[in-house]
PDB file of C-alpha atoms and ligand atoms in Angstrom:
ATOM      1  CA  MET A1433      65.791  76.892 121.910  1.00 73.00           C
ATOM      2  CA  SER A1434      66.765  80.114 121.283  1.00 91.00           C
ATOM      3  CA  VAL A1435      70.297  81.243 123.100  1.00 95.00           C
ATOM      4  CA  SER A1436      69.398  83.204 126.354  1.00 96.00           C
ATOM      5  CA  LEU A1437      71.469  86.385 126.336  1.00 96.00           C
ATOM      6  CA  LYS A1438      71.632  88.503 129.335  1.00 97.00           C
ATOM      7  CA  PRO A1439      73.728  91.625 128.948  1.00 96.00           C
ATOM      8  CA  MET A1440      75.318  92.970 131.916  1.00 95.00           C
ATOM      9  CA  THR A1441      73.637  95.954 133.374  1.00 90.00           C
ATOM     10  CA  THR A1442      76.256  98.623 133.411  1.00 91.00           C
ATOM     11  CA  THR A1443      78.837  97.042 130.761  1.00 93.00           C
ATOM     12  CA  ALA A1444      76.350  96.154 127.996  1.00 94.00           C
ATOM     13  CA  PHE A1445      79.022  95.065 125.450  1.00 98.00           C
ATOM     14  CA  VAL A1446      79.266  92.121 127.489  1.00 98.00           C
ATOM     15  CA  ALA A1447      76.594  89.545 127.613  1.00 98.00           C
ATOM     16  CA  VAL A1448      76.222  86.150 129.517  1.00 98.00           C
ATOM     17  CA  VAL A1449      75.046  83.406 127.464  1.00 98.00           C
ATOM     18  CA  GLU A1450      73.291  81.070 129.779  1.00 96.00           C
ATOM     19  CA  ASN A1451      71.737  77.956 128.069  1.00 95.00           C
ATOM     20  CA  VAL A1452      74.753  76.454 125.795  1.00 97.00           C
ATOM     21  CA  ASP A1453      76.470  73.299 126.875  1.00 98.00           C
ATOM     22  CA  LEU A1454      80.004  73.881 125.140  1.00 98.00           C
ATOM     23  CA  SER A1455      80.923  69.928 125.684  1.00 97.00           C
ATOM     24  CA  GLN A1456      78.003  68.967 123.174  1.00 96.00           C
ATOM     25  CA  PRO A1457      78.171  69.813 119.659  1.00 96.00           C
ATOM     26  CA  VAL A1458      75.876  73.015 119.120  1.00 97.00           C
ATOM     27  CA  SER A1459      73.306  73.639 116.230  1.00 97.00           C
ATOM     28  CA  SER A1460      73.901  75.665 112.993  1.00 97.00           C
ATOM     29  CA  SER A1461      70.833  77.897 114.146  1.00 97.00           C
ATOM     30  CA  THR A1462      72.677  78.339 117.470  1.00 97.00           C
ATOM     31  CA  VAL A1463      75.742  79.024 115.710  1.00 98.00           C
ATOM     32  CA  ALA A1464      74.287  81.781 113.969  1.00 98.00           C
ATOM     33  CA  GLU A1465      72.889  83.241 116.746  1.00 98.00           C
ATOM     34  CA  LEU A1466      76.144  83.720 118.490  1.00 98.00           C
ATOM     35  CA  ARG A1467      77.901  84.749 115.371  1.00 97.00           C
ATOM     36  CA  SER A1468      75.132  87.543 115.482  1.00 97.00           C
ATOM     37  CA  ALA A1469      75.599  87.677 119.189  1.00 97.00           C
ATOM     38  CA  ILE A1470      79.154  89.230 118.870  1.00 97.00           C
ATOM     39  CA  ASN A1471      78.624  91.840 116.573  1.00 97.00           C
ATOM     40  CA  ARG A1472      76.033  93.068 119.373  1.00 96.00           C
ATOM     41  CA  HIS A1473      78.015  92.367 122.516  1.00 97.00           C
ATOM     42  CA  SER A1474      81.850  92.164 121.739  1.00 98.00           C
ATOM     43  CA  ILE A1475      82.036  89.765 124.759  1.00 98.00           C
ATOM     44  CA  LEU A1476      79.887  86.667 125.336  1.00 98.00           C
ATOM     45  CA  VAL A1477      80.559  84.640 128.739  1.00 98.00           C
ATOM     46  CA  PHE A1478      79.681  81.172 129.323  1.00 98.00           C
ATOM     47  CA  ARG A1479      79.679  80.137 133.037  1.00 98.00           C
ATOM     48  CA  GLY A1480      80.205  76.592 134.198  1.00 98.00           C
ATOM     49  CA  GLN A1481      81.444  74.881 131.511  1.00 98.00           C
ATOM     50  CA  THR A1482      83.307  71.315 131.683  1.00 98.00           C
ATOM     51  CA  ILE A1483      85.175  71.103 127.945  1.00 98.00           C
ATOM     52  CA  ASP A1484      88.019  68.764 126.965  1.00 98.00           C
ATOM     53  CA  ASN A1485      90.569  70.321 124.303  1.00 98.00           C
ATOM     54  CA  ASP A1486      88.462  68.391 121.488  1.00 98.00           C
ATOM     55  CA  GLN A1487      85.572  70.017 122.402  1.00 98.00           C
ATOM     56  CA  HIS A1488      87.268  73.618 123.185  1.00 98.00           C
ATOM     57  CA  VAL A1489      88.504  72.721 119.488  1.00 98.00           C
ATOM     58  CA  ALA A1490      85.379  72.325 118.131  1.00 98.00           C
ATOM     59  CA  PHE A1491      83.069  74.375 119.373  1.00 98.00           C
ATOM     60  CA  SER A1492      85.675  77.382 118.242  1.00 98.00           C
ATOM     61  CA  ARG A1493      86.055  75.844 114.882  1.00 98.00           C
ATOM     62  CA  ASN A1494      82.154  77.298 114.241  1.00 98.00           C
ATOM     63  CA  PHE A1495      83.580  80.577 113.889  1.00 98.00           C
ATOM     64  CA  GLY A1496      86.258  80.198 111.752  1.00 98.00           C
ATOM     65  CA  ALA A1497      89.572  78.307 111.114  1.00 98.00           C
ATOM     66  CA  LEU A1498      92.411  78.553 113.896  1.00 98.00           C
ATOM     67  CA  GLU A1499      95.427  80.532 114.252  1.00 97.00           C
ATOM     68  CA  ILE A1500      98.557  78.454 115.304  1.00 96.00           C
ATOM     69  CA  HIS A1501     100.509  80.982 117.013  1.00 93.00           C
ATOM     70  CA  THR A1502     104.099  81.866 115.850  1.00 89.00           C
ATOM     71  CA  VAL A1503     105.640  81.269 119.096  1.00 89.00           C
ATOM     72  CA  LYS A1504     105.638  77.452 119.735  1.00 93.00           C
ATOM     73  CA  GLN A1505     106.396  76.969 123.503  1.00 93.00           C
ATOM     74  CA  TYR A1506     103.390  77.535 125.310  1.00 95.00           C
ATOM     75  CA  LEU A1507     100.987  75.411 122.550  1.00 97.00           C
ATOM     76  CA  LEU A1508      99.863  71.739 124.227  1.00 98.00           C
ATOM     77  CA  PRO A1509     101.960  69.487 121.990  1.00 96.00           C
ATOM     78  CA  ASP A1510      98.795  67.311 120.934  1.00 96.00           C
ATOM     79  CA  TYR A1511      96.302  70.385 120.335  1.00 98.00           C
ATOM     80  CA  PRO A1512      98.884  73.264 118.575  1.00 98.00           C
ATOM     81  CA  GLU A1513      95.143  75.271 118.346  1.00 98.00           C
ATOM     82  CA  ILE A1514      95.563  75.518 121.825  1.00 98.00           C
ATOM     83  CA  ILE A1515      97.962  78.435 123.875  1.00 98.00           C
ATOM     84  CA  ALA A1516      98.563  77.316 127.094  1.00 97.00           C
ATOM     85  CA  LEU A1517      98.618  80.280 129.612  1.00 97.00           C
ATOM     86  CA  ALA A1518      99.623  78.164 132.426  1.00 97.00           C
ATOM     87  CA  ASN A1519     101.974  79.350 135.231  1.00 97.00           C
ATOM     88  CA  ARG A1520     102.798  75.810 136.243  1.00 97.00           C
ATOM     89  CA  GLY A1521     103.362  74.923 132.847  1.00 96.00           C
ATOM     90  CA  GLU A1522     101.020  71.626 130.986  1.00 97.00           C
ATOM     91  CA  ASN A1523     102.415  68.586 129.390  1.00 96.00           C
ATOM     92  CA  GLY A1524     106.120  70.210 128.807  1.00 95.00           C
ATOM     93  CA  THR A1525     104.537  74.338 127.768  1.00 95.00           C
ATOM     94  CA  THR A1526     106.892  76.842 129.203  1.00 94.00           C
ATOM     95  CA  PRO A1527     105.440  78.515 132.495  1.00 94.00           C
ATOM     96  CA  ILE A1528     103.812  81.358 132.235  1.00 93.00           C
ATOM     97  CA  ASP A1529     102.560  83.561 134.722  1.00 90.00           C
ATOM     98  CA  ASN A1530     101.611  87.170 133.129  1.00 84.00           C
ATOM     99  CA  GLY A1531     100.939  86.655 129.550  1.00 87.00           C
ATOM    100  CA  GLY A1532      99.111  89.755 128.211  1.00 92.00           C
ATOM    101  CA  ALA A1533      99.742  91.951 131.406  1.00 93.00           C
ATOM    102  CA  TYR A1534      99.341  94.713 129.003  1.00 95.00           C
ATOM    103  CA  TRP A1535      96.563  96.155 126.973  1.00 97.00           C
ATOM    104  CA  HIS A1536      96.042  94.202 123.379  1.00 97.00           C
ATOM    105  CA  SER A1537      93.978  93.038 121.087  1.00 98.00           C
ATOM    106  CA  ASP A1538      95.483  89.219 120.287  1.00 97.00           C
ATOM    107  CA  ILE A1539      97.802  89.148 117.151  1.00 96.00           C
ATOM    108  CA  SER A1540      96.838  92.602 116.287  1.00 97.00           C
ATOM    109  CA  TYR A1541     100.201  92.735 114.448  1.00 95.00           C
ATOM    110  CA  LYS A1542      99.434  90.025 111.464  1.00 95.00           C
ATOM    111  CA  ILE A1543      97.973  91.396 107.868  1.00 96.00           C
ATOM    112  CA  LYS A1544      94.972  89.576 108.555  1.00 97.00           C
ATOM    113  CA  PRO A1545      94.691  89.649 112.593  1.00 98.00           C
ATOM    114  CA  PRO A1546      92.335  87.123 114.258  1.00 98.00           C
ATOM    115  CA  MET A1547      88.497  87.776 114.471  1.00 98.00           C
ATOM    116  CA  GLY A1548      88.105  86.340 117.988  1.00 98.00           C
ATOM    117  CA  SER A1549      89.459  84.448 120.891  1.00 98.00           C
ATOM    118  CA  LEU A1550      88.156  81.752 123.565  1.00 98.00           C
ATOM    119  CA  LEU A1551      89.845  81.891 126.663  1.00 98.00           C
ATOM    120  CA  TYR A1552      88.958  78.821 128.993  1.00 98.00           C
ATOM    121  CA  SER A1553      89.772  78.638 132.755  1.00 98.00           C
ATOM    122  CA  LEU A1554      90.862  75.212 134.356  1.00 98.00           C
ATOM    123  CA  GLU A1555      92.533  76.875 137.377  1.00 98.00           C
ATOM    124  CA  VAL A1556      92.221  80.555 138.970  1.00 98.00           C
ATOM    125  CA  PRO A1557      93.822  81.802 141.697  1.00 97.00           C
ATOM    126  CA  PRO A1558      91.013  82.951 144.840  1.00 96.00           C
ATOM    127  CA  ASP A1559      91.376  86.611 144.206  1.00 96.00           C
ATOM    128  CA  GLY A1560      93.294  88.617 141.252  1.00 97.00           C
ATOM    129  CA  GLY A1561      94.095  87.533 138.063  1.00 97.00           C
ATOM    130  CA  ASP A1562      90.848  89.216 136.766  1.00 98.00           C
ATOM    131  CA  THR A1563      91.050  89.902 132.679  1.00 98.00           C
ATOM    132  CA  LEU A1564      89.990  93.398 131.686  1.00 98.00           C
ATOM    133  CA  TYR A1565      88.263  94.134 128.748  1.00 98.00           C
ATOM    134  CA  ALA A1566      87.820  97.832 126.909  1.00 98.00           C
ATOM    135  CA  ASP A1567      84.765  98.615 124.453  1.00 98.00           C
ATOM    136  CA  MET A1568      86.448  99.867 121.642  1.00 98.00           C
ATOM    137  CA  TYR A1569      83.324 100.894 119.868  1.00 98.00           C
ATOM    138  CA  ALA A1570      82.173 103.057 123.034  1.00 98.00           C
ATOM    139  CA  ALA A1571      85.403 104.557 123.074  1.00 98.00           C
ATOM    140  CA  TYR A1572      85.335 105.423 119.517  1.00 98.00           C
ATOM    141  CA  ASP A1573      81.995 106.811 119.751  1.00 98.00           C
ATOM    142  CA  ALA A1574      83.107 109.041 122.770  1.00 98.00           C
ATOM    143  CA  LEU A1575      85.791 110.722 120.857  1.00 98.00           C
ATOM    144  CA  ASP A1576      85.123 114.400 120.054  1.00 98.00           C
ATOM    145  CA  GLU A1577      84.133 115.445 116.250  1.00 98.00           C
ATOM    146  CA  ASN A1578      87.702 117.158 115.869  1.00 98.00           C
ATOM    147  CA  MET A1579      89.377 113.723 116.851  1.00 98.00           C
ATOM    148  CA  LYS A1580      87.302 111.567 114.966  1.00 98.00           C
ATOM    149  CA  ARG A1581      88.291 113.667 111.804  1.00 98.00           C
ATOM    150  CA  LYS A1582      91.773 113.626 112.427  1.00 98.00           C
ATOM    151  CA  LEU A1583      91.737 109.914 112.558  1.00 98.00           C
ATOM    152  CA  GLU A1584      89.777 109.317 109.392  1.00 97.00           C
ATOM    153  CA  GLY A1585      92.196 107.532 107.127  1.00 96.00           C
ATOM    154  CA  LEU A1586      95.177 107.254 109.521  1.00 98.00           C
ATOM    155  CA  ARG A1587      96.912 103.470 109.707  1.00 98.00           C
ATOM    156  CA  ALA A1588      98.635 102.352 113.002  1.00 98.00           C
ATOM    157  CA  ILE A1589     102.061 100.245 112.838  1.00 97.00           C
ATOM    158  CA  HIS A1590     101.844  97.069 114.352  1.00 97.00           C
ATOM    159  CA  GLY A1591     104.942  94.935 115.241  1.00 93.00           C
ATOM    160  CA  TYR A1592     105.567  91.890 117.245  1.00 89.00           C
ATOM    161  CA  ALA A1593     109.253  91.592 117.722  1.00 83.00           C
ATOM    162  CA  ALA A1594     109.608  94.705 120.306  1.00 80.00           C
ATOM    163  CA  ARG A1595     106.717  93.256 122.533  1.00 80.00           C
ATOM    164  CA  PHE A1596     108.490  90.079 122.426  1.00 80.00           C
ATOM    165  CA  GLU A1597     111.906  91.599 123.023  1.00 77.00           C
ATOM    166  CA  LYS A1598     110.316  93.773 126.233  1.00 76.00           C
ATOM    167  CA  MET A1599     108.613  90.591 127.762  1.00 74.00           C
ATOM    168  CA  GLY A1600     111.774  88.538 127.337  1.00 66.00           C
ATOM    169  CA  GLU A1601     113.736  90.616 130.296  1.00 53.00           C
ATOM    170  CA  GLY A1602     114.977  88.296 132.689  1.00 49.00           C
ATOM    171  CA  GLY A1603     115.933  86.002 129.806  1.00 56.00           C
ATOM    172  CA  LYS A1604     112.680  83.831 130.365  1.00 61.00           C
ATOM    173  CA  ARG A1605     111.959  83.903 126.621  1.00 66.00           C
ATOM    174  CA  PRO A1606     114.362  82.730 124.127  1.00 70.00           C
ATOM    175  CA  GLN A1607     114.753  84.848 120.790  1.00 79.00           C
ATOM    176  CA  LEU A1608     112.294  85.050 117.571  1.00 84.00           C
ATOM    177  CA  SER A1609     114.440  83.180 114.996  1.00 86.00           C
ATOM    178  CA  ALA A1610     114.585  84.356 111.397  1.00 86.00           C
ATOM    179  CA  GLU A1611     112.145  82.154 110.522  1.00 88.00           C
ATOM    180  CA  GLN A1612     109.519  83.399 113.083  1.00 87.00           C
ATOM    181  CA  LEU A1613     110.731  86.972 112.633  1.00 87.00           C
ATOM    182  CA  ALA A1614     109.574  86.573 108.928  1.00 87.00           C
ATOM    183  CA  GLU A1615     106.133  85.446 110.156  1.00 85.00           C
ATOM    184  CA  VAL A1616     105.704  88.894 111.820  1.00 83.00           C
ATOM    185  CA  PRO A1617     106.953  91.625 109.440  1.00 86.00           C
ATOM    186  CA  GLU A1618     105.494  95.147 110.699  1.00 90.00           C
ATOM    187  CA  VAL A1619     101.967  95.861 109.268  1.00 96.00           C
ATOM    188  CA  ASN A1620      99.508  98.768 109.180  1.00 97.00           C
ATOM    189  CA  HIS A1621      95.882  98.829 109.814  1.00 98.00           C
ATOM    190  CA  PRO A1622      93.009 101.892 109.954  1.00 98.00           C
ATOM    191  CA  ILE A1623      93.204 103.146 113.151  1.00 98.00           C
ATOM    192  CA  VAL A1624      89.481 103.286 112.832  1.00 98.00           C
ATOM    193  CA  ARG A1625      87.896 100.142 111.844  1.00 98.00           C
ATOM    194  CA  THR A1626      84.570  99.034 110.677  1.00 98.00           C
ATOM    195  CA  ASN A1627      82.870  96.320 111.154  1.00 98.00           C
ATOM    196  CA  PRO A1628      81.781  94.921 107.904  1.00 96.00           C
ATOM    197  CA  GLU A1629      78.491  93.346 108.657  1.00 96.00           C
ATOM    198  CA  THR A1630      77.207  96.132 111.112  1.00 97.00           C
ATOM    199  CA  GLY A1631      79.121  99.454 109.979  1.00 98.00           C
ATOM    200  CA  ARG A1632      80.272  99.905 113.671  1.00 98.00           C
ATOM    201  CA  LYS A1633      83.425 101.632 113.816  1.00 98.00           C
ATOM    202  CA  ALA A1634      85.673 100.969 116.434  1.00 98.00           C
ATOM    203  CA  LEU A1635      89.249 102.258 118.025  1.00 98.00           C
ATOM    204  CA  TYR A1636      91.886  99.609 116.827  1.00 98.00           C
ATOM    205  CA  ILE A1637      94.881 100.932 118.202  1.00 97.00           C
ATOM    206  CA  ASN A1638      96.398  99.149 121.277  1.00 96.00           C
ATOM    207  CA  GLU A1639      98.983  99.287 124.089  1.00 93.00           C
ATOM    208  CA  GLY A1640     100.824  96.212 122.856  1.00 91.00           C
ATOM    209  CA  PHE A1641     101.452  96.147 119.386  1.00 94.00           C
ATOM    210  CA  THR A1642     101.091  99.664 117.964  1.00 96.00           C
ATOM    211  CA  LEU A1643     104.525 101.402 117.273  1.00 95.00           C
ATOM    212  CA  GLY A1644     103.479 104.774 115.366  1.00 96.00           C
ATOM    213  CA  ILE A1645     101.553 105.704 112.601  1.00 97.00           C
ATOM    214  CA  GLU A1646     101.959 105.974 109.030  1.00 97.00           C
ATOM    215  CA  GLY A1647     103.055 108.865 107.571  1.00 96.00           C
ATOM    216  CA  MET A1648     103.818 110.793 110.935  1.00 97.00           C
ATOM    217  CA  PRO A1649     107.250 111.292 113.007  1.00 97.00           C
ATOM    218  CA  MET A1650     107.540 108.126 115.542  1.00 94.00           C
ATOM    219  CA  ASP A1651     107.532 110.536 118.450  1.00 95.00           C
ATOM    220  CA  GLU A1652     104.522 112.024 117.463  1.00 97.00           C
ATOM    221  CA  GLY A1653     102.613 109.281 116.003  1.00 97.00           C
ATOM    222  CA  ARG A1654     103.630 107.502 119.490  1.00 96.00           C
ATOM    223  CA  ALA A1655     102.204 110.552 121.502  1.00 97.00           C
ATOM    224  CA  LEU A1656      98.941 110.242 119.746  1.00 98.00           C
ATOM    225  CA  LEU A1657      98.395 106.630 119.986  1.00 97.00           C
ATOM    226  CA  ASP A1658      99.203 107.242 123.675  1.00 97.00           C
ATOM    227  CA  THR A1659      96.586 109.675 124.245  1.00 98.00           C
ATOM    228  CA  LEU A1660      93.995 107.407 122.378  1.00 98.00           C
ATOM    229  CA  ASN A1661      95.077 104.386 124.841  1.00 98.00           C
ATOM    230  CA  ALA A1662      94.547 106.526 127.997  1.00 98.00           C
ATOM    231  CA  HIS A1663      90.889 107.305 126.770  1.00 98.00           C
ATOM    232  CA  ALA A1664      90.121 103.750 125.561  1.00 98.00           C
ATOM    233  CA  THR A1665      91.084 102.379 128.919  1.00 98.00           C
ATOM    234  CA  GLU A1666      89.291 105.098 131.128  1.00 98.00           C
ATOM    235  CA  PRO A1667      87.387 102.957 133.578  1.00 98.00           C
ATOM    236  CA  ARG A1668      83.815 104.168 131.792  1.00 97.00           C
ATOM    237  CA  PHE A1669      84.752 101.685 128.918  1.00 98.00           C
ATOM    238  CA  ILE A1670      85.893  98.619 131.029  1.00 98.00           C
ATOM    239  CA  TYR A1671      84.703  95.407 132.390  1.00 98.00           C
ATOM    240  CA  ALA A1672      86.426  93.772 134.536  1.00 98.00           C
ATOM    241  CA  HIS A1673      86.371  89.452 134.194  1.00 98.00           C
ATOM    242  CA  HIS A1674      86.720  87.834 137.479  1.00 98.00           C
ATOM    243  CA  TRP A1675      87.783  84.197 136.549  1.00 98.00           C
ATOM    244  CA  ARG A1676      85.796  81.044 137.855  1.00 98.00           C
ATOM    245  CA  VAL A1677      86.618  77.704 136.745  1.00 98.00           C
ATOM    246  CA  GLY A1678      84.773  76.696 133.671  1.00 98.00           C
ATOM    247  CA  ASP A1679      84.050  79.713 132.669  1.00 98.00           C
ATOM    248  CA  LEU A1680      84.926  80.163 128.787  1.00 98.00           C
ATOM    249  CA  VAL A1681      84.882  83.854 127.216  1.00 99.00           C
ATOM    250  CA  PHE A1682      84.512  84.481 123.674  1.00 98.00           C
ATOM    251  CA  TRP A1683      85.964  88.230 122.729  1.00 98.00           C
ATOM    252  CA  ASP A1684      85.659  89.952 119.573  1.00 98.00           C
ATOM    253  CA  ASN A1685      89.507  91.280 119.084  1.00 98.00           C
ATOM    254  CA  ARG A1686      88.099  93.575 116.185  1.00 98.00           C
ATOM    255  CA  ALA A1687      86.167  95.631 118.899  1.00 98.00           C
ATOM    256  CA  THR A1688      88.204  94.980 122.369  1.00 98.00           C
ATOM    257  CA  MET A1689      91.608  95.426 124.040  1.00 98.00           C
ATOM    258  CA  HIS A1690      92.371  93.234 126.901  1.00 98.00           C
ATOM    259  CA  CYS A1691      94.905  93.424 129.915  1.00 98.00           C
ATOM    260  CA  ALA A1692      95.681  90.536 132.271  1.00 97.00           C
ATOM    261  CA  THR A1693      96.154  91.320 136.139  1.00 97.00           C
ATOM    262  CA  ALA A1694      98.484  90.278 138.982  1.00 97.00           C
ATOM    263  CA  TYR A1695      97.352  87.667 141.719  1.00 97.00           C
ATOM    264  CA  ASP A1696      99.804  85.919 144.277  1.00 97.00           C
ATOM    265  CA  THR A1697     101.644  83.436 141.793  1.00 96.00           C
ATOM    266  CA  GLN A1698     101.585  80.397 144.738  1.00 97.00           C
ATOM    267  CA  TYR A1699      98.146  79.698 143.153  1.00 98.00           C
ATOM    268  CA  ALA A1700      98.029  77.771 140.199  1.00 98.00           C
ATOM    269  CA  ARG A1701      96.495  79.468 136.903  1.00 98.00           C
ATOM    270  CA  THR A1702      95.817  77.586 134.245  1.00 98.00           C
ATOM    271  CA  MET A1703      94.243  79.086 131.159  1.00 98.00           C
ATOM    272  CA  HIS A1704      93.615  77.617 127.233  1.00 98.00           C
ATOM    273  CA  ARG A1705      92.848  79.780 124.609  1.00 98.00           C
ATOM    274  CA  THR A1706      92.373  79.091 120.955  1.00 98.00           C
ATOM    275  CA  THR A1707      92.072  81.527 118.193  1.00 98.00           C
ATOM    276  CA  ILE A1708      89.725  82.529 115.403  1.00 98.00           C
ATOM    277  CA  GLN A1709      91.584  83.899 112.234  1.00 98.00           C
ATOM    278  CA  GLY A1710      90.267  86.866 110.934  1.00 98.00           C
ATOM    279  CA  ASP A1711      90.179  89.111 107.745  1.00 97.00           C
ATOM    280  CA  THR A1712      92.382  92.114 106.373  1.00 98.00           C
ATOM    281  CA  PRO A1713      90.942  95.152 108.856  1.00 98.00           C
ATOM    282  CA  ILE A1714      89.078  97.992 107.347  1.00 98.00           C
TER     283      ILE A1714
HETATM  284  C1  OGA B1279      94.989  86.011 126.098  1.00 96.29           C
HETATM  285  C2  OGA B1279      95.441  86.689 127.007  1.00 96.29           C
HETATM  286  C3  OGA B1279      95.117  87.515 129.926  1.00 96.29           C
HETATM  287  C4  OGA B1279      94.587  86.607 131.015  1.00 96.29           C
HETATM  288  O1  OGA B1279      94.481  84.742 126.588  1.00 96.29           O
HETATM  289  O2  OGA B1279      94.642  86.410 124.957  1.00 96.29           O
HETATM  290  O3  OGA B1279      95.780  87.779 127.475  1.00 96.29           O
HETATM  291  O4  OGA B1279      94.137  86.839 132.047  1.00 96.29           O
HETATM  292  N1  OGA B1279      95.116  86.222 128.743  1.00 96.29           N
HETATM  293  O5  OGA B1279      95.107  85.408 131.204  1.00 96.29           O
HETATM  294 MN1   MN B1280      95.755  88.180 124.688  1.00 96.29          MN
END
């Protein structure tokens, strides 16, 4: 049986996948269909799933090897492939209530940033706590020709250390160790990123980790990045995912940014993420 994909009417870069049970091994033809689907729809939503950690990891591995995050305090002790965004903590992980509350593409500061992420919800607040997603193909397409020409060949500088420090306000996070810092040196990636399978171009910048533009004075690069971020986060490019328990959202980090939103932290919010390794951006 082939996969049933229902694109959302106003935001067709998002599709709901209706007939796949993630608690069961999926066939190679289903995997092939989903791999092709994520090139057409950058966000795949699976509702009403009941999966344990083994099933989450096993499903994710169909799409590539899994990333283990540099910061260990959020990783489940028995499942280092799973990062727990849990505001009460889970099994000894550090509680976190607003991880990713800035526009970003996961771990874009690595030489080979992850292709995708799979976020599964176990506990959600009744209101708020939505995750916003921006369609970076559409954002690129909507740029005027002058801007497209200007961006050709430009590379953005991505880094993690500055962001980590910002998040550490209030002393909630320890400093990165020398060893961790060595894992995350600043890197450059093209600002216009091409999907090697489809040839589609996406804006590949984000508020969280891009610091400047190679070969430009820092303030000039920063100003251009701010302009591009403001453009890409216009409402016409945004999908807001309102989480229900049992949702799993699989997004393409090469072609989207996302941003967590606020909620009343008297309610528990527990999310599990796996992250699929990717290639050097071209
Ligand atoms: C993530 C992330 C946002 C959220 O899992 O990568 O940024 O709303 N999550 O939890
Ligand atoms: Mn994220």
